[in-house]
C-alpha positions as a LaTeX table, in Angstrom:
\begin{tabular}{lrrr}
\hline
Residue & $x$ (\AA) & $y$ (\AA) & $z$ (\AA) \\
\hline
Met1 & $-63.25$ & 10.94 & $-76.69$ \\
Glu2 & $-63.40$ & 7.26 & $-77.46$ \\
Pro3 & $-59.70$ & 6.63 & $-76.66$ \\
Asn4 & $-60.47$ & 7.94 & $-73.10$ \\
Lys5 & $-63.25$ & 5.38 & $-72.57$ \\
Glu6 & $-60.93$ & 2.62 & $-73.45$ \\
Asn7 & $-58.36$ & 3.94 & $-71.01$ \\
Lys8 & $-60.93$ & 3.96 & $-68.24$ \\
Asn9 & $-61.85$ & 0.39 & $-68.95$ \\
Asp10 & $-58.22$ & $-0.58$ & $-69.08$ \\
Ile11 & $-57.67$ & 0.99 & $-65.70$ \\
Lys12 & $-60.57$ & $-1.01$ & $-64.20$ \\
Lys13 & $-59.31$ & $-4.22$ & $-65.73$ \\
Asp14 & $-55.68$ & $-3.73$ & $-64.68$ \\
Pro15 & $-55.45$ & $-1.87$ & $-61.48$ \\
Ile16 & $-52.06$ & $-0.82$ & $-60.35$ \\
Lys17 & $-50.86$ & $-3.01$ & $-57.46$ \\
Lys18 & $-48.97$ & $-1.39$ & $-54.67$ \\
Pro19 & $-45.78$ & $-3.12$ & $-53.70$ \\
Gly20 & $-46.06$ & $-5.32$ & $-50.44$ \\
Val21 & $-49.88$ & $-5.11$ & $-50.10$ \\
Thr22 & $-52.11$ & $-8.10$ & $-50.80$ \\
Lys23 & $-55.81$ & $-7.42$ & $-50.98$ \\
Lys24 & $-58.15$ & $-10.32$ & $-49.81$ \\
Pro25 & $-61.03$ & $-11.10$ & $-51.90$ \\
Val26 & $-64.31$ & $-9.85$ & $-50.47$ \\
Lys27 & $-66.13$ & $-13.11$ & $-51.27$ \\
Glu28 & $-63.82$ & $-15.33$ & $-49.21$ \\
Thr29 & $-64.17$ & $-13.13$ & $-46.08$ \\
Ser30 & $-67.95$ & $-13.20$ & $-46.21$ \\
Thr31 & $-68.07$ & $-17.00$ & $-46.59$ \\
Lys32 & $-65.79$ & $-17.54$ & $-43.63$ \\
Ala33 & $-67.87$ & $-15.26$ & $-41.44$ \\
Lys34 & $-70.93$ & $-17.15$ & $-42.39$ \\
Glu35 & $-69.25$ & $-20.43$ & $-41.53$ \\
Glu36 & $-68.12$ & $-19.09$ & $-38.19$ \\
Lys37 & $-71.59$ & $-17.78$ & $-37.50$ \\
Lys38 & $-73.03$ & $-21.14$ & $-38.54$ \\
Glu39 & $-70.53$ & $-22.95$ & $-36.33$ \\
Lys40 & $-71.44$ & $-20.73$ & $-33.38$ \\
Ser41 & $-75.12$ & $-21.33$ & $-34.00$ \\
Gly42 & $-74.51$ & $-25.09$ & $-34.18$ \\
Ser43 & $-72.70$ & $-25.08$ & $-30.83$ \\
Lys44 & $-75.64$ & $-23.29$ & $-29.08$ \\
Leu45 & $-78.31$ & $-25.76$ & $-30.26$ \\
Pro46 & $-77.47$ & $-28.62$ & $-27.85$ \\
Leu47 & $-77.48$ & $-26.15$ & $-24.99$ \\
Ile48 & $-80.89$ & $-24.91$ & $-26.01$ \\
Leu49 & $-82.14$ & $-28.45$ & $-26.33$ \\
Leu50 & $-80.70$ & $-29.32$ & $-22.92$ \\
Ile51 & $-82.30$ & $-26.29$ & $-21.33$ \\
Phe52 & $-85.58$ & $-27.11$ & $-23.03$ \\
Ser53 & $-85.32$ & $-30.71$ & $-21.82$ \\
Leu54 & $-84.60$ & $-29.54$ & $-18.30$ \\
Leu55 & $-87.56$ & $-27.24$ & $-18.38$ \\
Ile56 & $-89.78$ & $-30.07$ & $-19.59$ \\
Asn57 & $-88.43$ & $-32.38$ & $-16.86$ \\
Ile58 & $-88.93$ & $-29.69$ & $-14.25$ \\
Gly59 & $-92.47$ & $-29.23$ & $-15.48$ \\
Leu60 & $-93.08$ & $-32.94$ & $-15.38$ \\
Ile61 & $-91.58$ & $-33.20$ & $-11.91$ \\
Ala62 & $-93.66$ & $-30.28$ & $-10.73$ \\
Gly63 & $-96.74$ & $-31.90$ & $-12.24$ \\
Leu64 & $-95.93$ & $-35.20$ & $-10.62$ \\
Val65 & $-95.38$ & $-33.46$ & $-7.31$ \\
Leu66 & $-98.68$ & $-31.69$ & $-7.65$ \\
Ile67 & $-100.42$ & $-34.94$ & $-8.66$ \\
Asn68 & $-98.73$ & $-36.81$ & $-5.82$ \\
Asn69 & $-99.72$ & $-34.10$ & $-3.34$ \\
Ser70 & $-103.23$ & $-34.23$ & $-4.69$ \\
Asn71 & $-103.30$ & $-38.03$ & $-4.41$ \\
Thr72 & $-101.86$ & $-37.83$ & $-0.90$ \\
Ala73 & $-104.51$ & $-35.33$ & 0.08 \\
Gln74 & $-107.21$ & $-37.55$ & $-1.42$ \\
Glu75 & $-105.81$ & $-40.60$ & 0.33 \\
Ser76 & $-105.72$ & $-38.68$ & 3.57 \\
Glu77 & $-109.33$ & $-37.64$ & 3.07 \\
Ile78 & $-110.26$ & $-41.23$ & 2.25 \\
Arg79 & $-108.50$ & $-42.46$ & 5.39 \\
Glu80 & $-110.27$ & $-39.84$ & 7.44 \\
Leu81 & $-113.61$ & $-40.84$ & 5.91 \\
Arg82 & $-112.89$ & $-44.51$ & 6.53 \\
Ala83 & $-111.85$ & $-43.75$ & 10.09 \\
Glu84 & $-115.03$ & $-41.75$ & 10.56 \\
Ile85 & $-117.13$ & $-44.56$ & 9.06 \\
Gly86 & $-115.29$ & $-47.08$ & 11.23 \\
Lys87 & $-115.91$ & $-44.88$ & 14.25 \\
Ile88 & $-119.62$ & $-44.66$ & 13.40 \\
Asp89 & $-119.85$ & $-48.44$ & 12.82 \\
Ser90 & $-117.99$ & $-49.10$ & 16.07 \\
Glu91 & $-120.29$ & $-46.75$ & 17.96 \\
Val92 & $-123.40$ & $-48.49$ & 16.61 \\
Ser93 & $-121.93$ & $-51.90$ & 17.45 \\
Thr94 & $-120.91$ & $-50.77$ & 20.93 \\
Lys95 & $-124.36$ & $-49.44$ & 21.75 \\
Ala96 & $-126.02$ & $-52.57$ & 20.35 \\
Asn97 & $-123.70$ & $-54.75$ & 22.46 \\
Glu98 & $-124.49$ & $-52.71$ & 25.57 \\
Leu99 & $-128.22$ & $-53.17$ & 24.97 \\
Ser100 & $-127.66$ & $-56.92$ & 24.38 \\
Glu101 & $-125.86$ & $-57.20$ & 27.73 \\
Ile102 & $-128.74$ & $-55.38$ & 29.42 \\
Arg103 & $-131.20$ & $-57.75$ & 27.70 \\
Asp104 & $-129.25$ & $-60.72$ & 29.10 \\
Glu105 & $-129.40$ & $-59.17$ & 32.58 \\
Leu106 & $-133.18$ & $-58.75$ & 32.24 \\
Asp107 & $-133.45$ & $-62.41$ & 31.16 \\
Arg108 & $-131.54$ & $-63.40$ & 34.29 \\
Ile109 & $-133.81$ & $-61.30$ & 36.48 \\
Arg110 & $-136.88$ & $-62.84$ & 34.82 \\
Ala111 & $-135.58$ & $-66.36$ & 35.56 \\
Glu112 & $-134.92$ & $-65.49$ & 39.20 \\
Arg113 & $-138.38$ & $-63.92$ & 39.55 \\
Asp114 & $-139.90$ & $-67.08$ & 38.05 \\
Gln115 & $-138.13$ & $-69.15$ & 40.70 \\
Leu116 & $-139.56$ & $-66.85$ & 43.35 \\
Gly117 & $-143.04$ & $-67.28$ & 41.88 \\
Leu118 & $-143.36$ & $-63.62$ & 40.85 \\
Glu119 & $-145.43$ & $-62.33$ & 37.92 \\
Asn120 & $-143.34$ & $-61.22$ & 34.89 \\
Ser121 & $-145.73$ & $-59.91$ & 32.21 \\
Asp122 & $-144.32$ & $-56.34$ & 32.37 \\
Leu123 & $-140.76$ & $-57.64$ & 32.21 \\
Asp124 & $-141.60$ & $-59.88$ & 29.23 \\
Ala125 & $-142.97$ & $-56.88$ & 27.33 \\
Lys126 & $-139.88$ & $-54.80$ & 28.18 \\
Ile127 & $-137.53$ & $-57.55$ & 26.93 \\
Ala128 & $-139.51$ & $-57.93$ & 23.68 \\
Glu129 & $-139.35$ & $-54.15$ & 23.09 \\
Leu130 & $-135.62$ & $-54.14$ & 23.82 \\
Asn131 & $-135.05$ & $-56.94$ & 21.28 \\
Asn132 & $-136.76$ & $-54.81$ & 18.63 \\
Thr133 & $-134.58$ & $-51.82$ & 19.55 \\
Ile134 & $-131.41$ & $-53.90$ & 19.25 \\
Thr135 & $-132.47$ & $-55.27$ & 15.84 \\
Thr136 & $-133.24$ & $-51.76$ & 14.55 \\
Leu137 & $-129.95$ & $-50.38$ & 15.89 \\
Arg138 & $-127.86$ & $-53.15$ & 14.26 \\
Arg139 & $-129.44$ & $-52.28$ & 10.92 \\
Ser140 & $-128.43$ & $-48.61$ & 11.27 \\
Ser141 & $-125.32$ & $-47.31$ & 9.52 \\
Ala142 & $-124.88$ & $-44.32$ & 11.80 \\
Leu143 & $-126.14$ & $-42.70$ & 14.96 \\
Thr144 & $-127.40$ & $-39.16$ & 14.88 \\
Ser145 & $-126.77$ & $-37.04$ & 17.92 \\
Lys146 & $-130.45$ & $-37.35$ & 18.78 \\
Ser147 & $-130.59$ & $-41.13$ & 18.42 \\
Lys148 & $-127.34$ & $-41.52$ & 20.35 \\
Lys149 & $-128.78$ & $-39.43$ & 23.17 \\
Glu150 & $-131.96$ & $-41.55$ & 23.17 \\
Val151 & $-129.95$ & $-44.81$ & 23.28 \\
Asp152 & $-127.76$ & $-43.49$ & 26.11 \\
Gln153 & $-130.85$ & $-42.46$ & 28.08 \\
Leu154 & $-132.42$ & $-45.90$ & 27.50 \\
Ile155 & $-129.23$ & $-47.65$ & 28.65 \\
Ser156 & $-129.05$ & $-45.48$ & 31.78 \\
Lys157 & $-132.73$ & $-46.08$ & 32.57 \\
Leu158 & $-132.49$ & $-49.86$ & 32.11 \\
Arg159 & $-129.33$ & $-50.10$ & 34.24 \\
Lys160 & $-131.14$ & $-48.30$ & 37.08 \\
Glu161 & $-134.11$ & $-50.68$ & 36.74 \\
Ile162 & $-131.78$ & $-53.68$ & 36.81 \\
Ala163 & $-130.09$ & $-52.38$ & 39.97 \\
Glu164 & $-133.50$ & $-51.84$ & 41.63 \\
Lys165 & $-134.75$ & $-55.29$ & 40.63 \\
Asp166 & $-131.53$ & $-56.91$ & 41.88 \\
Lys167 & $-132.09$ & $-55.21$ & 45.25 \\
Glu168 & $-135.69$ & $-56.42$ & 45.25 \\
Ile169 & $-134.64$ & $-59.99$ & 44.43 \\
Ala170 & $-131.88$ & $-59.93$ & 47.07 \\
Lys171 & $-134.45$ & $-58.74$ & 49.62 \\
Leu172 & $-136.89$ & $-61.47$ & 48.60 \\
His173 & $-134.13$ & $-64.10$ & 48.83 \\
Gln174 & $-133.28$ & $-62.82$ & 52.29 \\
Glu175 & $-136.93$ & $-62.96$ & 53.31 \\
Asn176 & $-137.24$ & $-66.45$ & 51.85 \\
Asp177 & $-134.12$ & $-67.58$ & 53.69 \\
Ser178 & $-135.52$ & $-66.13$ & 56.88 \\
Leu179 & $-138.88$ & $-67.74$ & 56.18 \\
Ser180 & $-137.20$ & $-71.06$ & 55.41 \\
Thr181 & $-135.30$ & $-70.81$ & 58.67 \\
Asn182 & $-138.52$ & $-70.04$ & 60.53 \\
Ile183 & $-140.27$ & $-72.92$ & 58.77 \\
Ser184 & $-137.37$ & $-75.20$ & 59.66 \\
His185 & $-137.63$ & $-74.12$ & 63.30 \\
Leu186 & $-141.39$ & $-74.54$ & 63.19 \\
Asn187 & $-140.98$ & $-78.00$ & 61.68 \\
Glu188 & $-138.54$ & $-78.89$ & 64.44 \\
Glu189 & $-140.95$ & $-77.54$ & 67.00 \\
Lys190 & $-143.76$ & $-79.37$ & 65.25 \\
Leu191 & $-141.79$ & $-82.58$ & 65.37 \\
Gln192 & $-140.98$ & $-82.01$ & 69.00 \\
Leu193 & $-144.56$ & $-81.04$ & 69.67 \\
Gly194 & $-145.69$ & $-84.02$ & 67.63 \\
Asp195 & $-143.48$ & $-86.31$ & 69.64 \\
Ser196 & $-144.68$ & $-84.69$ & 72.81 \\
Leu197 & $-148.27$ & $-84.79$ & 71.60 \\
Ser198 & $-147.87$ & $-88.37$ & 70.49 \\
Thr199 & $-146.43$ & $-89.24$ & 73.87 \\
Thr200 & $-149.21$ & $-87.30$ & 75.55 \\
Met201 & $-151.85$ & $-88.94$ & 73.39 \\
Lys202 & $-150.41$ & $-92.35$ & 74.10 \\
Ala203 & $-150.29$ & $-91.60$ & 77.78 \\
Leu204 & $-153.86$ & $-90.29$ & 77.60 \\
Lys205 & $-154.96$ & $-93.34$ & 75.66 \\
Asp206 & $-153.25$ & $-95.61$ & 78.13 \\
Ala207 & $-154.81$ & $-93.66$ & 80.94 \\
Ser208 & $-158.24$ & $-94.04$ & 79.36 \\
Ile209 & $-158.07$ & $-97.83$ & 79.47 \\
Leu210 & $-160.72$ & $-99.03$ & 81.88 \\
Lys211 & $-160.03$ & $-101.38$ & 84.74 \\
Ala212 & $-162.29$ & $-104.09$ & 86.08 \\
Glu213 & $-162.21$ & $-104.27$ & 89.90 \\
Asn214 & $-163.63$ & $-106.63$ & 92.47 \\
Leu215 & $-163.90$ & $-109.47$ & 89.96 \\
Glu216 & $-166.14$ & $-112.17$ & 91.41 \\
Ile217 & $-166.85$ & $-115.58$ & 89.83 \\
Leu218 & $-169.81$ & $-117.44$ & 91.31 \\
Gly219 & $-171.32$ & $-120.81$ & 90.57 \\
Val220 & $-175.10$ & $-120.85$ & 90.43 \\
Lys221 & $-177.04$ & $-123.96$ & 91.31 \\
Ser222 & $-180.11$ & $-125.10$ & 89.47 \\
Asn223 & $-182.19$ & $-123.61$ & 92.28 \\
Gly224 & $-180.57$ & $-120.22$ & 91.70 \\
Lys225 & $-178.41$ & $-120.30$ & 94.82 \\
Glu226 & $-174.91$ & $-118.87$ & 94.43 \\
Met227 & $-171.73$ & $-120.67$ & 95.41 \\
Asp228 & $-168.97$ & $-118.25$ & 96.32 \\
Lys229 & $-166.31$ & $-120.81$ & 97.06 \\
Pro230 & $-163.10$ & $-120.66$ & 95.02 \\
Thr231 & $-163.47$ & $-124.38$ & 94.30 \\
Leu232 & $-166.70$ & $-125.47$ & 92.76 \\
Arg233 & $-168.15$ & $-128.87$ & 92.15 \\
Gly234 & $-168.83$ & $-129.16$ & 88.44 \\
Arg235 & $-171.84$ & $-131.44$ & 88.68 \\
Arg236 & $-173.58$ & $-129.00$ & 90.94 \\
Val237 & $-172.87$ & $-125.88$ & 88.77 \\
Glu238 & $-175.73$ & $-124.99$ & 86.49 \\
Gln239 & $-174.26$ & $-121.69$ & 85.31 \\
Leu240 & $-171.60$ & $-119.11$ & 86.13 \\
Arg241 & $-172.13$ & $-115.53$ & 87.27 \\
Ile242 & $-169.36$ & $-113.02$ & 86.82 \\
Asn243 & $-169.52$ & $-109.68$ & 88.62 \\
Phe244 & $-167.07$ & $-106.75$ & 88.53 \\
Asn245 & $-166.95$ & $-103.00$ & 88.98 \\
Leu246 & $-165.42$ & $-100.38$ & 86.66 \\
Ala247 & $-162.73$ & $-98.37$ & 88.41 \\
Asp248 & $-162.81$ & $-94.54$ & 88.40 \\
Asn249 & $-161.24$ & $-93.18$ & 85.21 \\
Lys250 & $-161.53$ & $-89.46$ & 84.41 \\
Ala251 & $-159.50$ & $-89.87$ & 81.20 \\
Ala252 & $-162.03$ & $-92.27$ & 79.67 \\
Lys253 & $-164.79$ & $-90.88$ & 77.49 \\
Lys254 & $-168.29$ & $-91.14$ & 78.82 \\
Glu255 & $-169.92$ & $-93.09$ & 76.05 \\
Lys256 & $-171.35$ & $-96.47$ & 75.13 \\
Lys257 & $-168.69$ & $-99.14$ & 75.47 \\
Lys258 & $-168.66$ & $-102.87$ & 74.78 \\
Phe259 & $-167.28$ & $-105.43$ & 77.21 \\
Tyr260 & $-166.26$ & $-109.00$ & 76.47 \\
Val261 & $-165.88$ & $-111.98$ & 78.84 \\
Ala262 & $-163.76$ & $-114.94$ & 77.73 \\
Leu263 & $-163.91$ & $-118.22$ & 79.66 \\
Val264 & $-160.68$ & $-120.17$ & 79.15 \\
Leu265 & $-161.05$ & $-123.95$ & 79.70 \\
Pro266 & $-158.42$ & $-126.14$ & 81.35 \\
Ser267 & $-157.40$ & $-127.25$ & 77.82 \\
Gly268 & $-156.37$ & $-123.64$ & 77.05 \\
Glu269 & $-159.19$ & $-123.07$ & 74.57 \\
Thr270 & $-161.77$ & $-120.31$ & 74.98 \\
Phe271 & $-165.34$ & $-121.47$ & 75.20 \\
Ser272 & $-167.17$ & $-119.58$ & 72.46 \\
Asp273 & $-170.60$ & $-120.64$ & 71.33 \\
Ile274 & $-172.35$ & $-118.34$ & 68.88 \\
Ala275 & $-175.72$ & $-119.69$ & 69.97 \\
Asn276 & $-174.94$ & $-118.61$ & 73.54 \\
Gly277 & $-173.58$ & $-115.13$ & 72.60 \\
Gly278 & $-170.00$ & $-116.02$ & 71.71 \\
Gly279 & $-167.89$ & $-114.70$ & 68.82 \\
Thr280 & $-164.55$ & $-113.07$ & 67.94 \\
Thr281 & $-163.08$ & $-109.60$ & 68.37 \\
Thr282 & $-159.80$ & $-107.86$ & 67.53 \\
Leu283 & $-157.54$ & $-106.40$ & 70.19 \\
Ala284 & $-155.57$ & $-103.14$ & 69.89 \\
Asp285 & $-152.42$ & $-105.02$ & 68.86 \\
Gly286 & $-154.27$ & $-106.68$ & 65.98 \\
Thr287 & $-154.74$ & $-110.07$ & 67.66 \\
Asp288 & $-158.06$ & $-111.83$ & 67.07 \\
Ile289 & $-159.55$ & $-113.57$ & 70.10 \\
Phe290 & $-162.61$ & $-115.60$ & 70.88 \\
Tyr291 & $-164.99$ & $-114.42$ & 73.59 \\
Thr292 & $-167.77$ & $-116.15$ & 75.46 \\
Leu293 & $-170.16$ & $-113.29$ & 76.25 \\
Ser294 & $-170.45$ & $-109.58$ & 75.43 \\
Gln295 & $-172.45$ & $-106.66$ & 76.76 \\
Asn296 & $-172.92$ & $-102.98$ & 75.86 \\
Ile297 & $-173.09$ & $-100.37$ & 78.59 \\
Asp298 & $-173.19$ & $-96.57$ & 78.83 \\
Phe299 & $-170.05$ & $-95.72$ & 80.72 \\
Asp300 & $-170.57$ & $-92.82$ & 83.12 \\
Asn301 & $-167.58$ & $-93.27$ & 85.45 \\
Thr302 & $-169.71$ & $-93.87$ & 88.50 \\
Gly303 & $-168.16$ & $-97.20$ & 89.54 \\
Gln304 & $-170.80$ & $-99.17$ & 87.68 \\
Gln305 & $-171.14$ & $-102.90$ & 88.36 \\
Leu306 & $-171.50$ & $-105.33$ & 85.48 \\
Thr307 & $-172.91$ & $-108.85$ & 85.74 \\
Phe308 & $-172.55$ & $-111.62$ & 83.16 \\
Asp309 & $-174.64$ & $-114.79$ & 83.56 \\
Met310 & $-173.17$ & $-117.67$ & 81.60 \\
Leu311 & $-175.28$ & $-120.72$ & 80.80 \\
Lys312 & $-173.58$ & $-124.03$ & 81.46 \\
Gly313 & $-173.41$ & $-125.07$ & 77.82 \\
Phe314 & $-171.22$ & $-128.03$ & 78.64 \\
Asn315 & $-170.26$ & $-130.28$ & 81.53 \\
Tyr316 & $-167.58$ & $-128.69$ & 83.68 \\
Thr317 & $-164.68$ & $-131.02$ & 84.03 \\
Glu318 & $-162.10$ & $-130.86$ & 86.73 \\
Gly319 & $-159.36$ & $-128.33$ & 86.34 \\
Asn320 & $-158.49$ & $-124.68$ & 86.53 \\
Tyr321 & $-160.59$ & $-122.13$ & 84.61 \\
Tyr322 & $-159.71$ & $-118.53$ & 83.80 \\
Val323 & $-161.91$ & $-115.54$ & 83.09 \\
Asn324 & $-160.59$ & $-112.56$ & 81.04 \\
Ile325 & $-162.43$ & $-109.21$ & 80.72 \\
Tyr326 & $-161.83$ & $-107.05$ & 77.59 \\
Ser327 & $-162.96$ & $-103.61$ & 76.51 \\
Glu328 & $-161.87$ & $-101.35$ & 73.62 \\
Gly329 & $-159.20$ & $-103.85$ & 72.58 \\
His330 & $-157.54$ & $-104.13$ & 75.96 \\
Leu331 & $-157.51$ & $-106.70$ & 78.76 \\
Ile332 & $-159.04$ & $-104.83$ & 81.71 \\
Gly333 & $-159.39$ & $-107.62$ & 84.25 \\
Glu334 & $-158.84$ & $-111.33$ & 84.89 \\
Gly335 & $-159.63$ & $-114.03$ & 87.46 \\
Gly336 & $-160.04$ & $-117.79$ & 87.85 \\
Phe337 & $-161.63$ & $-120.67$ & 89.66 \\
Ser338 & $-161.31$ & $-124.46$ & 89.98 \\
Ile339 & $-163.73$ & $-127.27$ & 89.38 \\
Lys340 & $-163.69$ & $-130.59$ & 91.22 \\
\hline
\end{tabular}
């Protein structure tokens, strides 16, 4: 039995090779397959990495797109909010400016009413209240629908009041212009009437000047006998007697009037002796004159006769003498005589 075991082992150790057939070792085939498998695996790795990288990039891009869209949306919202805030601020500013313009119009109306002499206490209070409203509005950040409505109503109301007050002022100006025209016409008429009245008054005053008529100058002898000759002898004349009548004058006032007689000597001087009733008086033209005698009388426009008796007072020399009669500043009569 033992020689058979050895034969079996010898068979295993020395197999019989068939002619023309080469048998590859099993170990070499397995190693090569592994290398090929490894080589194939190595060639797939870059592709996997590339795909992985692409996926990461796509994810990043998608994230960036999402972030960008989000940022764009936020920016859009911010712009809309800013636009809305700007719109609100603009609306507040616009309403405040409108109220300021109305306030300026009310100031103008107040000034015009002051010029017309009108009372403005109510308008002053309204302007003060409006100033407070404008200040409050400028401090506001936004207008609610209610406050906007109130401001619009206030603006509408004030504009109507301004229009009404402008009509009132225009009417007053028209009335003042008409009144000024009437006053101008009245002044012209007054001037014309004044001129006419002045002319009438002057004519009336001139017409009221009295006139001495029937002037008569007589020499009176020492025995009281009158000499009615135009030429008198001075040594025989003791005194002079002057008679005259007052002419009818309906324009003259019936009142007490003073009459003056001035005796003008041949030398041209007026005989005026205070001791014998002489003095000075002022005529209507402002001239001061001397007079010889004066007498008061109640004028009654009845043709009254006045008589002045003049004492000699001096020796009558030869020459021509003149007698002037004055009343109320005017010369109302004159005459003369001669002495030999």
